[in-house]
PDB file of C-alpha atoms in Angstrom:
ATOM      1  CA  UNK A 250     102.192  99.042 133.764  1.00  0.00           C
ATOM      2  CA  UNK A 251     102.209  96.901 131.185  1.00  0.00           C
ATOM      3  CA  UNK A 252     105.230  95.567 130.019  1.00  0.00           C
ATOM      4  CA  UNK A 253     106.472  94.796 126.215  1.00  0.00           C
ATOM      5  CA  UNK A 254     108.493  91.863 125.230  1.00  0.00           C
ATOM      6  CA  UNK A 255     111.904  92.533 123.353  1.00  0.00           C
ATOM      7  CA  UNK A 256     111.961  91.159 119.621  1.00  0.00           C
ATOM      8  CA  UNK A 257     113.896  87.660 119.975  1.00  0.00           C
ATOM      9  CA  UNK A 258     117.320  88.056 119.409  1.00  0.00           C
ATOM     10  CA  UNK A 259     117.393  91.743 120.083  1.00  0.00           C
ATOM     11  CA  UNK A 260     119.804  92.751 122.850  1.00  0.00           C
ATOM     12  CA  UNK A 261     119.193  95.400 125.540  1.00  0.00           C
ATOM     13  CA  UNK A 262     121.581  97.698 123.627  1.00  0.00           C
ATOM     14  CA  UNK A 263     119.874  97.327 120.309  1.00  0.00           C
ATOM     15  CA  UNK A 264     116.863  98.125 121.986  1.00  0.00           C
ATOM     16  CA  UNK A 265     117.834 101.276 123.323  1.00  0.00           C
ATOM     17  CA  UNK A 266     119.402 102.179 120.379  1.00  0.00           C
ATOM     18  CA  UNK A 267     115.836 101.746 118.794  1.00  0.00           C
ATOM     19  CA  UNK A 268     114.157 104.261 120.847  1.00  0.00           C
ATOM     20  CA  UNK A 269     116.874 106.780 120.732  1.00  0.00           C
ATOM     21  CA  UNK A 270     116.919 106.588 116.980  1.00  0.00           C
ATOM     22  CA  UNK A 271     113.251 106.670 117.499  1.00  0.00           C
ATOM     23  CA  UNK A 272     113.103 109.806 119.064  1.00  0.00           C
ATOM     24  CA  UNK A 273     115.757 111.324 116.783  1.00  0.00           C
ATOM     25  CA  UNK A 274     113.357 110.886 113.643  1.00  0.00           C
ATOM     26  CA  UNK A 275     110.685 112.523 116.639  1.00  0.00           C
ATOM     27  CA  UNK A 276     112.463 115.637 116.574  1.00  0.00           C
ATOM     28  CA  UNK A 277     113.549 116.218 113.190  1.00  0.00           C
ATOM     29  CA  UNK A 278     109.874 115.670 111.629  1.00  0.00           C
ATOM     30  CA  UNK A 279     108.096 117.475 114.596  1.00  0.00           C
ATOM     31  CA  UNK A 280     110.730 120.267 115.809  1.00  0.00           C
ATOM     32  CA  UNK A 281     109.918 121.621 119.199  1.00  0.00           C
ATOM     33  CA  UNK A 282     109.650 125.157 117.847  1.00  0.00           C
ATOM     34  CA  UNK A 283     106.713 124.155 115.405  1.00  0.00           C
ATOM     35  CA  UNK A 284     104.895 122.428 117.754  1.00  0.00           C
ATOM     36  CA  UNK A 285     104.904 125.191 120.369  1.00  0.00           C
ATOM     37  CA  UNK A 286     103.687 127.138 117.416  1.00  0.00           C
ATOM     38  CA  UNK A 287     101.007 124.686 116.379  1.00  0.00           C
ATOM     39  CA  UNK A 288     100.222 124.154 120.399  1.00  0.00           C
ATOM     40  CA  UNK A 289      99.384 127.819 120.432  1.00  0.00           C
ATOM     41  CA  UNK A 290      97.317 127.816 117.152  1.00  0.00           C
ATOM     42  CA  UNK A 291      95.354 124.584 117.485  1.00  0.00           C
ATOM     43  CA  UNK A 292      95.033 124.058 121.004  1.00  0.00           C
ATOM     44  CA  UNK A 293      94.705 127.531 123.123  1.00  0.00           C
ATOM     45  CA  UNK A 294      91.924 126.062 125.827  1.00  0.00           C
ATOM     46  CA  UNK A 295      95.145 123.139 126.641  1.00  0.00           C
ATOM     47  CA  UNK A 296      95.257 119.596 124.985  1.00  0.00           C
ATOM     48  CA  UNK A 297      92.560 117.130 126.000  1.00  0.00           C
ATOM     49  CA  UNK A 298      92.701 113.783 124.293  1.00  0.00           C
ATOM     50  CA  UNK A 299      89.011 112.933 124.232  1.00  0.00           C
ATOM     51  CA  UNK A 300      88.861 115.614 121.911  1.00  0.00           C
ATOM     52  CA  UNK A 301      91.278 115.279 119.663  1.00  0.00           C
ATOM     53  CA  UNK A 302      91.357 117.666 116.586  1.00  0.00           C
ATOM     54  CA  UNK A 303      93.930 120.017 117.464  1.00  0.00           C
ATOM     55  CA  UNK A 304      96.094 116.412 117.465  1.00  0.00           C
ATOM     56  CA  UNK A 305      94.638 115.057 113.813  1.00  0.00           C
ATOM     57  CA  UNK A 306      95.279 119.116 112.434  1.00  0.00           C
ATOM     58  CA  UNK A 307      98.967 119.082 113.660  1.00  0.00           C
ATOM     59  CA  UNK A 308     100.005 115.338 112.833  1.00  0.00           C
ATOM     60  CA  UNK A 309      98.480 116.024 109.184  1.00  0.00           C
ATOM     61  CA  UNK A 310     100.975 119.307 108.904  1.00  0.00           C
ATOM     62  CA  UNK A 311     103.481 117.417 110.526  1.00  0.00           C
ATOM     63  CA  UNK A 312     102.641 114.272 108.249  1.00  0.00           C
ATOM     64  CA  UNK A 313     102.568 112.037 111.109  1.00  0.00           C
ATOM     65  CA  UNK A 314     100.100 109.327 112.837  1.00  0.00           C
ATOM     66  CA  UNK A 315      98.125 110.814 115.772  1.00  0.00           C
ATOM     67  CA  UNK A 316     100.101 108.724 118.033  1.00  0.00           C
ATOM     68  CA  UNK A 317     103.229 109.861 116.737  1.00  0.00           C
ATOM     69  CA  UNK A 318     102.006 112.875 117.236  1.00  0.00           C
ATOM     70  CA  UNK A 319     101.270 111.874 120.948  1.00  0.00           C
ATOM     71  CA  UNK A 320     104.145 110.462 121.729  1.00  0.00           C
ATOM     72  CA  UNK A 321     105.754 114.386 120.956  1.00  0.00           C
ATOM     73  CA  UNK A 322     103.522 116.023 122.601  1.00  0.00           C
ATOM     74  CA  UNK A 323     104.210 113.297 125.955  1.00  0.00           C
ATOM     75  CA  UNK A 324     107.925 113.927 125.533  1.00  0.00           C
ATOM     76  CA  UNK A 325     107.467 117.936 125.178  1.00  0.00           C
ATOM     77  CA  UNK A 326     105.043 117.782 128.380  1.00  0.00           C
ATOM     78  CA  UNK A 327     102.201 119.206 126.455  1.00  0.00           C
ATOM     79  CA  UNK A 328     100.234 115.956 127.943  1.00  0.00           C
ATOM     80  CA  UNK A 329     100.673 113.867 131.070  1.00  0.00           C
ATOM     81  CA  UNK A 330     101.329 110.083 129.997  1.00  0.00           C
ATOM     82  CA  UNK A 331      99.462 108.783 132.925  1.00  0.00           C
ATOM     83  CA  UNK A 332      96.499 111.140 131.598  1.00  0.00           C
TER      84      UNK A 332
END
């Protein structure tokens, strides 16, 4: 696992805060009801990574990076992070 450095001067608590605030902004661009809609619509075989353009279709409607995109679909369980 590889592990990431805090920025310098950022406590543990600001750090947290980070990612929570992180995956607030997650949510509210990419609501779990629209995915499971675009998940249905773009991606009926399942999502494989290697082929990704079910991923590029739905972070373009959601107007999101792929790996923002990712990172919703890891949290929602639509992928396994240790894919």
């Amino acid at each position: 696992m590889k592990r990431t450095k805090m920025k310098e001067g950022c406590s543990l608590a600001e750090l947290l805060e980070e990612i929570e605030a992180n995956q607030f902004a997650m949510a509210l661009l990419m609501p779990e009801h629209q995915v499971e809609k675009y998940v249905k619509k773009f991606c009926k075989n399942g999502i494989d990574v290697e082929q990704e353009e079910g991923i590029k279709m739905m972070a373009n409607l959601f107007q999101v990076s792929e790996q923002l995109m990712i990172l919703r679909l890891i949290k929602l369980g639509y992928i396994n992070w240790l894919y």
